[in-house]
Amino acid sequence: MSVAEKTPKPGWRRRPEARPDDILDAALDAFVKKGFSGATVAEIARGAGLSQGALYRYFPSKEDMLRALIRRSVTPVAAHAASLMENAEDDPAGALRMAVSFMGEAMSDPRRFAVPRLIIAEAGNFPELAEFYREEVIEVGLGALQRLIRAGVTQGQFRDVDPQAAARSIIGGLMLHMVWMTTFARADDPPLPGNIMAQHHLDIILNGMRADGGKPK
């Protein structure tokens, strides 16, 4: 065997810093295909091109992988949406429009929305993962949304609505749209991008919350 044949080809080994993302990509593929409970660590390792032993060096369990997927794909969405709504007391309606449009567009990515779908599906079997999602995502986004609505009420821009109920109504509409698009939509359904749906939904919400009772100016 020649020296050239003995020498490993450049790039034959994965970069260590890329391996966590490789594992998470493979985990998401397996979770989407077989469900969180049905997917095995062995097939995730194969998908990532690693042995199970090597995989466990990065993630000790499937639960750790799902937590990492939440932090990689959904936590940043909640954090950015919250940043759009914080310190926006001068224009609560404008900040609300920006944040909801951003969330609608971000969650239109099927692979990103696959993560909350997994949590919803597995919440009964893994309540600790549902609690983790609530702390990492829901409390961040919903908390900022409630504070923004409360500021709009205080300024007289919004009617005296219940901030918690109003915030849940806004998020609920977005979530239902994503469930519809990923579960119930047919091939012949007219396309309805998440950001467009978000704006229509928010128009209805804002007209209902306006301090003038939604009457045209």
JSON list of C-alpha atoms in Angstrom, two decimals:
[
{"chain": "A", "resi": 1, "resn": "MET", "atom": "CA", "xyz": [0.00, 0.00, 0.00]},
{"chain": "A", "resi": 2, "resn": "SER", "atom": "CA", "xyz": [1.42, 3.39, -0.96]},
{"chain": "A", "resi": 3, "resn": "VAL", "atom": "CA", "xyz": [1.92, 6.29, 1.42]},
{"chain": "A", "resi": 4, "resn": "ALA", "atom": "CA", "xyz": [-0.86, 8.13, -0.40]},
{"chain": "A", "resi": 5, "resn": "GLU", "atom": "CA", "xyz": [-3.25, 5.24, 0.27]},
{"chain": "A", "resi": 6, "resn": "LYS", "atom": "CA", "xyz": [-2.35, 5.17, 3.96]},
{"chain": "A", "resi": 7, "resn": "THR", "atom": "CA", "xyz": [-2.79, 8.91, 4.41]},
{"chain": "A", "resi": 8, "resn": "PRO", "atom": "CA", "xyz": [-6.34, 9.97, 5.40]},
{"chain": "A", "resi": 9, "resn": "LYS", "atom": "CA", "xyz": [-7.95, 12.25, 2.88]},
{"chain": "A", "resi": 10, "resn": "PRO", "atom": "CA", "xyz": [-8.43, 15.87, 3.99]},
{"chain": "A", "resi": 11, "resn": "GLY", "atom": "CA", "xyz": [-11.85, 16.40, 5.51]},
{"chain": "A", "resi": 12, "resn": "TRP", "atom": "CA", "xyz": [-12.46, 12.73, 6.28]},
{"chain": "A", "resi": 13, "resn": "ARG", "atom": "CA", "xyz": [-13.18, 13.53, 9.92]},
{"chain": "A", "resi": 14, "resn": "ARG", "atom": "CA", "xyz": [-16.01, 15.81, 11.06]},
{"chain": "A", "resi": 15, "resn": "ARG", "atom": "CA", "xyz": [-15.01, 19.00, 12.81]},
{"chain": "A", "resi": 16, "resn": "PRO", "atom": "CA", "xyz": [-15.70, 18.56, 16.54]},
{"chain": "A", "resi": 17, "resn": "GLU", "atom": "CA", "xyz": [-17.48, 21.91, 16.76]},
{"chain": "A", "resi": 18, "resn": "ALA", "atom": "CA", "xyz": [-19.91, 20.82, 14.04]},
{"chain": "A", "resi": 19, "resn": "ARG", "atom": "CA", "xyz": [-20.87, 17.55, 15.68]},
{"chain": "A", "resi": 20, "resn": "PRO", "atom": "CA", "xyz": [-23.54, 18.89, 18.08]},
{"chain": "A", "resi": 21, "resn": "ASP", "atom": "CA", "xyz": [-25.44, 20.39, 15.15]},
{"chain": "A", "resi": 22, "resn": "ASP", "atom": "CA", "xyz": [-25.00, 17.19, 13.14]},
{"chain": "A", "resi": 23, "resn": "ILE", "atom": "CA", "xyz": [-26.47, 15.24, 16.05]},
{"chain": "A", "resi": 24, "resn": "LEU", "atom": "CA", "xyz": [-29.36, 17.66, 16.50]},
{"chain": "A", "resi": 25, "resn": "ASP", "atom": "CA", "xyz": [-30.17, 17.59, 12.78]},
{"chain": "A", "resi": 26, "resn": "ALA", "atom": "CA", "xyz": [-30.23, 13.80, 12.87]},
{"chain": "A", "resi": 27, "resn": "ALA", "atom": "CA", "xyz": [-32.28, 13.80, 16.07]},
{"chain": "A", "resi": 28, "resn": "LEU", "atom": "CA", "xyz": [-34.88, 16.13, 14.57]},
{"chain": "A", "resi": 29, "resn": "ASP", "atom": "CA", "xyz": [-35.13, 13.94, 11.47]},
{"chain": "A", "resi": 30, "resn": "ALA", "atom": "CA", "xyz": [-35.67, 10.86, 13.64]},
{"chain": "A", "resi": 31, "resn": "PHE", "atom": "CA", "xyz": [-38.14, 12.59, 15.97]},
{"chain": "A", "resi": 32, "resn": "VAL", "atom": "CA", "xyz": [-40.21, 13.89, 13.04]},
{"chain": "A", "resi": 33, "resn": "LYS", "atom": "CA", "xyz": [-40.21, 10.48, 11.34]},
{"chain": "A", "resi": 34, "resn": "LYS", "atom": "CA", "xyz": [-40.87, 8.21, 14.33]},
{"chain": "A", "resi": 35, "resn": "GLY", "atom": "CA", "xyz": [-41.87, 10.51, 17.17]},
{"chain": "A", "resi": 36, "resn": "PHE", "atom": "CA", "xyz": [-39.80, 11.31, 20.22]},
{"chain": "A", "resi": 37, "resn": "SER", "atom": "CA", "xyz": [-40.62, 8.03, 21.95]},
{"chain": "A", "resi": 38, "resn": "GLY", "atom": "CA", "xyz": [-40.16, 5.90, 18.83]},
{"chain": "A", "resi": 39, "resn": "ALA", "atom": "CA", "xyz": [-36.80, 7.29, 17.75]},
{"chain": "A", "resi": 40, "resn": "THR", "atom": "CA", "xyz": [-33.73, 5.49, 19.03]},
{"chain": "A", "resi": 41, "resn": "VAL", "atom": "CA", "xyz": [-30.31, 6.81, 19.96]},
{"chain": "A", "resi": 42, "resn": "ALA", "atom": "CA", "xyz": [-28.78, 4.22, 17.62]},
{"chain": "A", "resi": 43, "resn": "GLU", "atom": "CA", "xyz": [-30.52, 5.61, 14.53]},
{"chain": "A", "resi": 44, "resn": "ILE", "atom": "CA", "xyz": [-29.75, 9.18, 15.58]},
{"chain": "A", "resi": 45, "resn": "ALA", "atom": "CA", "xyz": [-26.09, 8.26, 15.90]},
{"chain": "A", "resi": 46, "resn": "ARG", "atom": "CA", "xyz": [-26.15, 6.65, 12.44]},
{"chain": "A", "resi": 47, "resn": "GLY", "atom": "CA", "xyz": [-27.78, 9.74, 10.98]},
{"chain": "A", "resi": 48, "resn": "ALA", "atom": "CA", "xyz": [-25.08, 11.91, 12.48]},
{"chain": "A", "resi": 49, "resn": "GLY", "atom": "CA", "xyz": [-22.30, 9.59, 11.30]},
{"chain": "A", "resi": 50, "resn": "LEU", "atom": "CA", "xyz": [-21.16, 8.80, 14.83]},
{"chain": "A", "resi": 51, "resn": "SER", "atom": "CA", "xyz": [-21.04, 5.86, 17.18]},
{"chain": "A", "resi": 52, "resn": "GLN", "atom": "CA", "xyz": [-23.44, 5.84, 20.11]},
{"chain": "A", "resi": 53, "resn": "GLY", "atom": "CA", "xyz": [-20.49, 6.27, 22.44]},
{"chain": "A", "resi": 54, "resn": "ALA", "atom": "CA", "xyz": [-19.36, 9.40, 20.61]},
{"chain": "A", "resi": 55, "resn": "LEU", "atom": "CA", "xyz": [-22.91, 10.77, 20.59]},
{"chain": "A", "resi": 56, "resn": "TYR", "atom": "CA", "xyz": [-23.23, 10.34, 24.35]},
{"chain": "A", "resi": 57, "resn": "ARG", "atom": "CA", "xyz": [-20.21, 12.58, 24.84]},
{"chain": "A", "resi": 58, "resn": "TYR", "atom": "CA", "xyz": [-22.32, 15.44, 23.55]},
{"chain": "A", "resi": 59, "resn": "PHE", "atom": "CA", "xyz": [-25.83, 14.49, 24.66]},
{"chain": "A", "resi": 60, "resn": "PRO", "atom": "CA", "xyz": [-26.40, 11.96, 27.47]},
{"chain": "A", "resi": 61, "resn": "SER", "atom": "CA", "xyz": [-30.03, 11.32, 26.47]},
{"chain": "A", "resi": 62, "resn": "LYS", "atom": "CA", "xyz": [-32.78, 11.98, 23.94]},
{"chain": "A", "resi": 63, "resn": "GLU", "atom": "CA", "xyz": [-34.28, 14.44, 26.43]},
{"chain": "A", "resi": 64, "resn": "ASP", "atom": "CA", "xyz": [-31.06, 16.44, 26.32]},
{"chain": "A", "resi": 65, "resn": "MET", "atom": "CA", "xyz": [-31.22, 16.47, 22.54]},
{"chain": "A", "resi": 66, "resn": "LEU", "atom": "CA", "xyz": [-34.76, 17.80, 22.55]},
{"chain": "A", "resi": 67, "resn": "ARG", "atom": "CA", "xyz": [-33.84, 20.48, 25.08]},
{"chain": "A", "resi": 68, "resn": "ALA", "atom": "CA", "xyz": [-30.95, 21.49, 22.85]},
{"chain": "A", "resi": 69, "resn": "LEU", "atom": "CA", "xyz": [-33.28, 21.60, 19.82]},
{"chain": "A", "resi": 70, "resn": "ILE", "atom": "CA", "xyz": [-35.59, 23.94, 21.75]},
{"chain": "A", "resi": 71, "resn": "ARG", "atom": "CA", "xyz": [-32.70, 26.21, 22.63]},
{"chain": "A", "resi": 72, "resn": "ARG", "atom": "CA", "xyz": [-31.34, 26.14, 19.09]},
{"chain": "A", "resi": 73, "resn": "SER", "atom": "CA", "xyz": [-34.49, 26.77, 17.09]},
{"chain": "A", "resi": 74, "resn": "VAL", "atom": "CA", "xyz": [-37.30, 28.16, 19.25]},
{"chain": "A", "resi": 75, "resn": "THR", "atom": "CA", "xyz": [-35.76, 30.00, 22.20]},
{"chain": "A", "resi": 76, "resn": "PRO", "atom": "CA", "xyz": [-34.11, 32.58, 19.87]},
{"chain": "A", "resi": 77, "resn": "VAL", "atom": "CA", "xyz": [-37.49, 33.30, 18.26]},
{"chain": "A", "resi": 78, "resn": "ALA", "atom": "CA", "xyz": [-39.09, 34.01, 21.64]},
{"chain": "A", "resi": 79, "resn": "ALA", "atom": "CA", "xyz": [-36.11, 36.11, 22.75]},
{"chain": "A", "resi": 80, "resn": "HIS", "atom": "CA", "xyz": [-36.10, 38.22, 19.60]},
{"chain": "A", "resi": 81, "resn": "ALA", "atom": "CA", "xyz": [-39.87, 38.71, 19.67]},
{"chain": "A", "resi": 82, "resn": "ALA", "atom": "CA", "xyz": [-39.57, 39.80, 23.30]},
{"chain": "A", "resi": 83, "resn": "SER", "atom": "CA", "xyz": [-36.83, 42.27, 22.40]},
{"chain": "A", "resi": 84, "resn": "LEU", "atom": "CA", "xyz": [-39.11, 43.83, 19.76]},
{"chain": "A", "resi": 85, "resn": "MET", "atom": "CA", "xyz": [-41.79, 44.35, 22.40]},
{"chain": "A", "resi": 86, "resn": "GLU", "atom": "CA", "xyz": [-39.63, 45.56, 25.29]},
{"chain": "A", "resi": 87, "resn": "ASN", "atom": "CA", "xyz": [-39.27, 49.30, 25.83]},
{"chain": "A", "resi": 88, "resn": "ALA", "atom": "CA", "xyz": [-41.90, 50.05, 23.19]},
{"chain": "A", "resi": 89, "resn": "GLU", "atom": "CA", "xyz": [-44.36, 51.90, 25.41]},
{"chain": "A", "resi": 90, "resn": "ASP", "atom": "CA", "xyz": [-44.51, 54.81, 22.95]},
{"chain": "A", "resi": 91, "resn": "ASP", "atom": "CA", "xyz": [-46.04, 52.61, 20.23]},
{"chain": "A", "resi": 92, "resn": "PRO", "atom": "CA", "xyz": [-47.51, 49.38, 21.64]},
{"chain": "A", "resi": 93, "resn": "ALA", "atom": "CA", "xyz": [-49.55, 48.65, 18.50]},
{"chain": "A", "resi": 94, "resn": "GLY", "atom": "CA", "xyz": [-46.55, 49.09, 16.21]},
{"chain": "A", "resi": 95, "resn": "ALA", "atom": "CA", "xyz": [-44.34, 46.91, 18.38]},
{"chain": "A", "resi": 96, "resn": "LEU", "atom": "CA", "xyz": [-47.05, 44.28, 18.51]},
{"chain": "A", "resi": 97, "resn": "ARG", "atom": "CA", "xyz": [-47.30, 44.23, 14.72]},
{"chain": "A", "resi": 98, "resn": "MET", "atom": "CA", "xyz": [-43.54, 43.79, 14.31]},
{"chain": "A", "resi": 99, "resn": "ALA", "atom": "CA", "xyz": [-43.30, 41.03, 16.91]},
{"chain": "A", "resi": 100, "resn": "VAL", "atom": "CA", "xyz": [-46.31, 39.04, 15.68]},
{"chain": "A", "resi": 101, "resn": "SER", "atom": "CA", "xyz": [-45.22, 39.33, 12.04]},
{"chain": "A", "resi": 102, "resn": "PHE", "atom": "CA", "xyz": [-41.76, 38.09, 12.99]},
{"chain": "A", "resi": 103, "resn": "MET", "atom": "CA", "xyz": [-43.16, 35.16, 14.97]},
{"chain": "A", "resi": 104, "resn": "GLY", "atom": "CA", "xyz": [-45.55, 34.20, 12.16]},
{"chain": "A", "resi": 105, "resn": "GLU", "atom": "CA", "xyz": [-42.76, 34.18, 9.60]},
{"chain": "A", "resi": 106, "resn": "ALA", "atom": "CA", "xyz": [-40.27, 32.36, 11.85]},
{"chain": "A", "resi": 107, "resn": "MET", "atom": "CA", "xyz": [-42.69, 29.62, 12.82]},
{"chain": "A", "resi": 108, "resn": "SER", "atom": "CA", "xyz": [-43.63, 29.03, 9.17]},
{"chain": "A", "resi": 109, "resn": "ASP", "atom": "CA", "xyz": [-40.38, 27.06, 8.86]},
{"chain": "A", "resi": 110, "resn": "PRO", "atom": "CA", "xyz": [-41.59, 23.42, 9.10]},
{"chain": "A", "resi": 111, "resn": "ARG", "atom": "CA", "xyz": [-38.40, 22.22, 10.79]},
{"chain": "A", "resi": 112, "resn": "ARG", "atom": "CA", "xyz": [-38.57, 24.98, 13.36]},
{"chain": "A", "resi": 113, "resn": "PHE", "atom": "CA", "xyz": [-42.24, 24.34, 14.11]},
{"chain": "A", "resi": 114, "resn": "ALA", "atom": "CA", "xyz": [-41.52, 20.61, 14.35]},
{"chain": "A", "resi": 115, "resn": "VAL", "atom": "CA", "xyz": [-40.02, 21.26, 17.79]},
{"chain": "A", "resi": 116, "resn": "PRO", "atom": "CA", "xyz": [-43.13, 22.72, 19.48]},
{"chain": "A", "resi": 117, "resn": "ARG", "atom": "CA", "xyz": [-45.21, 20.05, 17.74]},
{"chain": "A", "resi": 118, "resn": "LEU", "atom": "CA", "xyz": [-43.04, 17.41, 19.40]},
{"chain": "A", "resi": 119, "resn": "ILE", "atom": "CA", "xyz": [-43.50, 19.05, 22.78]},
{"chain": "A", "resi": 120, "resn": "ILE", "atom": "CA", "xyz": [-47.28, 19.19, 22.34]},
{"chain": "A", "resi": 121, "resn": "ALA", "atom": "CA", "xyz": [-47.35, 15.52, 21.31]},
{"chain": "A", "resi": 122, "resn": "GLU", "atom": "CA", "xyz": [-45.14, 14.33, 24.16]},
{"chain": "A", "resi": 123, "resn": "ALA", "atom": "CA", "xyz": [-46.24, 16.66, 26.99]},
{"chain": "A", "resi": 124, "resn": "GLY", "atom": "CA", "xyz": [-48.31, 13.96, 28.67]},
{"chain": "A", "resi": 125, "resn": "ASN", "atom": "CA", "xyz": [-45.47, 11.46, 28.68]},
{"chain": "A", "resi": 126, "resn": "PHE", "atom": "CA", "xyz": [-42.67, 13.92, 29.42]},
{"chain": "A", "resi": 127, "resn": "PRO", "atom": "CA", "xyz": [-44.11, 16.76, 31.54]},
{"chain": "A", "resi": 128, "resn": "GLU", "atom": "CA", "xyz": [-40.60, 17.90, 32.46]},
{"chain": "A", "resi": 129, "resn": "LEU", "atom": "CA", "xyz": [-39.93, 18.71, 28.80]},
{"chain": "A", "resi": 130, "resn": "ALA", "atom": "CA", "xyz": [-43.19, 20.67, 28.57]},
{"chain": "A", "resi": 131, "resn": "GLU", "atom": "CA", "xyz": [-42.14, 22.62, 31.66]},
{"chain": "A", "resi": 132, "resn": "PHE", "atom": "CA", "xyz": [-38.72, 23.28, 30.12]},
{"chain": "A", "resi": 133, "resn": "TYR", "atom": "CA", "xyz": [-40.40, 24.59, 26.95]},
{"chain": "A", "resi": 134, "resn": "ARG", "atom": "CA", "xyz": [-42.67, 26.80, 29.01]},
{"chain": "A", "resi": 135, "resn": "GLU", "atom": "CA", "xyz": [-39.74, 28.35, 30.84]},
{"chain": "A", "resi": 136, "resn": "GLU", "atom": "CA", "xyz": [-37.50, 28.71, 27.79]},
{"chain": "A", "resi": 137, "resn": "VAL", "atom": "CA", "xyz": [-40.09, 29.90, 25.28]},
{"chain": "A", "resi": 138, "resn": "ILE", "atom": "CA", "xyz": [-43.60, 30.57, 26.54]},
{"chain": "A", "resi": 139, "resn": "GLU", "atom": "CA", "xyz": [-42.75, 32.62, 29.62]},
{"chain": "A", "resi": 140, "resn": "VAL", "atom": "CA", "xyz": [-40.34, 34.76, 27.60]},
{"chain": "A", "resi": 141, "resn": "GLY", "atom": "CA", "xyz": [-42.64, 35.57, 24.69]},
{"chain": "A", "resi": 142, "resn": "LEU", "atom": "CA", "xyz": [-45.95, 35.57, 26.54]},
{"chain": "A", "resi": 143, "resn": "GLY", "atom": "CA", "xyz": [-44.53, 37.61, 29.40]},
{"chain": "A", "resi": 144, "resn": "ALA", "atom": "CA", "xyz": [-43.29, 40.35, 27.06]},
{"chain": "A", "resi": 145, "resn": "LEU", "atom": "CA", "xyz": [-46.60, 40.30, 25.19]},
{"chain": "A", "resi": 146, "resn": "GLN", "atom": "CA", "xyz": [-48.60, 40.73, 28.38]},
{"chain": "A", "resi": 147, "resn": "ARG", "atom": "CA", "xyz": [-46.41, 43.63, 29.50]},
{"chain": "A", "resi": 148, "resn": "LEU", "atom": "CA", "xyz": [-46.83, 45.33, 26.12]},
{"chain": "A", "resi": 149, "resn": "ILE", "atom": "CA", "xyz": [-50.62, 44.97, 26.21]},
{"chain": "A", "resi": 150, "resn": "ARG", "atom": "CA", "xyz": [-50.68, 46.25, 29.77]},
{"chain": "A", "resi": 151, "resn": "ALA", "atom": "CA", "xyz": [-48.66, 49.31, 28.66]},
{"chain": "A", "resi": 152, "resn": "GLY", "atom": "CA", "xyz": [-51.12, 49.93, 25.83]},
{"chain": "A", "resi": 153, "resn": "VAL", "atom": "CA", "xyz": [-54.02, 49.78, 28.27]},
{"chain": "A", "resi": 154, "resn": "THR", "atom": "CA", "xyz": [-52.28, 52.16, 30.68]},
{"chain": "A", "resi": 155, "resn": "GLN", "atom": "CA", "xyz": [-51.66, 54.66, 27.88]},
{"chain": "A", "resi": 156, "resn": "GLY", "atom": "CA", "xyz": [-55.25, 54.46, 26.72]},
{"chain": "A", "resi": 157, "resn": "GLN", "atom": "CA", "xyz": [-54.33, 53.00, 23.32]},
{"chain": "A", "resi": 158, "resn": "PHE", "atom": "CA", "xyz": [-56.03, 49.70, 24.15]},
{"chain": "A", "resi": 159, "resn": "ARG", "atom": "CA", "xyz": [-59.30, 49.01, 25.91]},
{"chain": "A", "resi": 160, "resn": "ASP", "atom": "CA", "xyz": [-59.12, 47.64, 29.42]},
{"chain": "A", "resi": 161, "resn": "VAL", "atom": "CA", "xyz": [-58.65, 44.06, 28.24]},
{"chain": "A", "resi": 162, "resn": "ASP", "atom": "CA", "xyz": [-57.18, 41.30, 30.35]},
{"chain": "A", "resi": 163, "resn": "PRO", "atom": "CA", "xyz": [-53.48, 41.16, 29.28]},
{"chain": "A", "resi": 164, "resn": "GLN", "atom": "CA", "xyz": [-53.17, 37.44, 29.91]},
{"chain": "A", "resi": 165, "resn": "ALA", "atom": "CA", "xyz": [-56.30, 36.51, 27.97]},
{"chain": "A", "resi": 166, "resn": "ALA", "atom": "CA", "xyz": [-55.44, 38.88, 25.11]},
{"chain": "A", "resi": 167, "resn": "ALA", "atom": "CA", "xyz": [-51.87, 37.55, 24.88]},
{"chain": "A", "resi": 168, "resn": "ARG", "atom": "CA", "xyz": [-53.06, 33.96, 24.77]},
{"chain": "A", "resi": 169, "resn": "SER", "atom": "CA", "xyz": [-55.59, 34.86, 22.07]},
{"chain": "A", "resi": 170, "resn": "ILE", "atom": "CA", "xyz": [-52.82, 36.32, 19.91]},
{"chain": "A", "resi": 171, "resn": "ILE", "atom": "CA", "xyz": [-50.43, 33.39, 20.35]},
{"chain": "A", "resi": 172, "resn": "GLY", "atom": "CA", "xyz": [-53.27, 30.87, 20.03]},
{"chain": "A", "resi": 173, "resn": "GLY", "atom": "CA", "xyz": [-54.15, 32.10, 16.56]},
{"chain": "A", "resi": 174, "resn": "LEU", "atom": "CA", "xyz": [-50.57, 31.74, 15.39]},
{"chain": "A", "resi": 175, "resn": "MET", "atom": "CA", "xyz": [-50.22, 28.26, 16.85]},
{"chain": "A", "resi": 176, "resn": "LEU", "atom": "CA", "xyz": [-53.47, 27.07, 15.25]},
{"chain": "A", "resi": 177, "resn": "HIS", "atom": "CA", "xyz": [-52.32, 28.33, 11.86]},
{"chain": "A", "resi": 178, "resn": "MET", "atom": "CA", "xyz": [-49.05, 26.41, 12.16]},
{"chain": "A", "resi": 179, "resn": "VAL", "atom": "CA", "xyz": [-50.89, 23.25, 13.20]},
{"chain": "A", "resi": 180, "resn": "TRP", "atom": "CA", "xyz": [-53.22, 23.71, 10.25]},
{"chain": "A", "resi": 181, "resn": "MET", "atom": "CA", "xyz": [-50.39, 24.16, 7.74]},
{"chain": "A", "resi": 182, "resn": "THR", "atom": "CA", "xyz": [-48.38, 21.18, 9.03]},
{"chain": "A", "resi": 183, "resn": "THR", "atom": "CA", "xyz": [-51.24, 18.77, 9.82]},
{"chain": "A", "resi": 184, "resn": "PHE", "atom": "CA", "xyz": [-54.52, 19.56, 8.10]},
{"chain": "A", "resi": 185, "resn": "ALA", "atom": "CA", "xyz": [-53.59, 21.51, 4.96]},
{"chain": "A", "resi": 186, "resn": "ARG", "atom": "CA", "xyz": [-54.28, 19.94, 1.55]},
{"chain": "A", "resi": 187, "resn": "ALA", "atom": "CA", "xyz": [-52.13, 20.29, -1.53]},
{"chain": "A", "resi": 188, "resn": "ASP", "atom": "CA", "xyz": [-54.81, 22.37, -3.26]},
{"chain": "A", "resi": 189, "resn": "ASP", "atom": "CA", "xyz": [-55.26, 24.82, -0.36]},
{"chain": "A", "resi": 190, "resn": "PRO", "atom": "CA", "xyz": [-54.33, 28.39, -1.36]},
{"chain": "A", "resi": 191, "resn": "PRO", "atom": "CA", "xyz": [-50.95, 29.38, 0.11]},
{"chain": "A", "resi": 192, "resn": "LEU", "atom": "CA", "xyz": [-51.12, 31.56, 3.20]},
{"chain": "A", "resi": 193, "resn": "PRO", "atom": "CA", "xyz": [-47.67, 32.55, 4.52]},
{"chain": "A", "resi": 194, "resn": "GLY", "atom": "CA", "xyz": [-47.34, 32.78, 8.28]},
{"chain": "A", "resi": 195, "resn": "ASN", "atom": "CA", "xyz": [-46.50, 36.49, 8.31]},
{"chain": "A", "resi": 196, "resn": "ILE", "atom": "CA", "xyz": [-49.59, 37.31, 6.19]},
{"chain": "A", "resi": 197, "resn": "MET", "atom": "CA", "xyz": [-51.80, 35.19, 8.44]},
{"chain": "A", "resi": 198, "resn": "ALA", "atom": "CA", "xyz": [-50.24, 36.89, 11.46]},
{"chain": "A", "resi": 199, "resn": "GLN", "atom": "CA", "xyz": [-51.06, 40.36, 10.14]},
{"chain": "A", "resi": 200, "resn": "HIS", "atom": "CA", "xyz": [-54.69, 39.47, 9.39]},
{"chain": "A", "resi": 201, "resn": "HIS", "atom": "CA", "xyz": [-55.05, 37.86, 12.79]},
{"chain": "A", "resi": 202, "resn": "LEU", "atom": "CA", "xyz": [-53.51, 40.89, 14.47]},
{"chain": "A", "resi": 203, "resn": "ASP", "atom": "CA", "xyz": [-55.77, 43.30, 12.58]},
{"chain": "A", "resi": 204, "resn": "ILE", "atom": "CA", "xyz": [-58.76, 41.53, 14.10]},
{"chain": "A", "resi": 205, "resn": "ILE", "atom": "CA", "xyz": [-57.18, 41.54, 17.57]},
{"chain": "A", "resi": 206, "resn": "LEU", "atom": "CA", "xyz": [-56.11, 45.19, 17.45]},
{"chain": "A", "resi": 207, "resn": "ASN", "atom": "CA", "xyz": [-59.47, 46.39, 16.15]},
{"chain": "A", "resi": 208, "resn": "GLY", "atom": "CA", "xyz": [-61.06, 44.56, 19.06]},
{"chain": "A", "resi": 209, "resn": "MET", "atom": "CA", "xyz": [-58.62, 46.10, 21.57]},
{"chain": "A", "resi": 210, "resn": "ARG", "atom": "CA", "xyz": [-58.68, 49.68, 20.31]},
{"chain": "A", "resi": 211, "resn": "ALA", "atom": "CA", "xyz": [-59.70, 52.17, 22.95]},
{"chain": "A", "resi": 212, "resn": "ASP", "atom": "CA", "xyz": [-62.29, 53.71, 20.61]},
{"chain": "A", "resi": 213, "resn": "GLY", "atom": "CA", "xyz": [-64.08, 50.37, 20.42]},
{"chain": "A", "resi": 214, "resn": "GLY", "atom": "CA", "xyz": [-62.75, 49.54, 16.96]},
{"chain": "A", "resi": 215, "resn": "LYS", "atom": "CA", "xyz": [-64.76, 52.31, 15.27]},
{"chain": "A", "resi": 216, "resn": "PRO", "atom": "CA", "xyz": [-63.19, 53.70, 12.10]},
{"chain": "A", "resi": 217, "resn": "LYS", "atom": "CA", "xyz": [-61.45, 57.01, 12.66]}
]
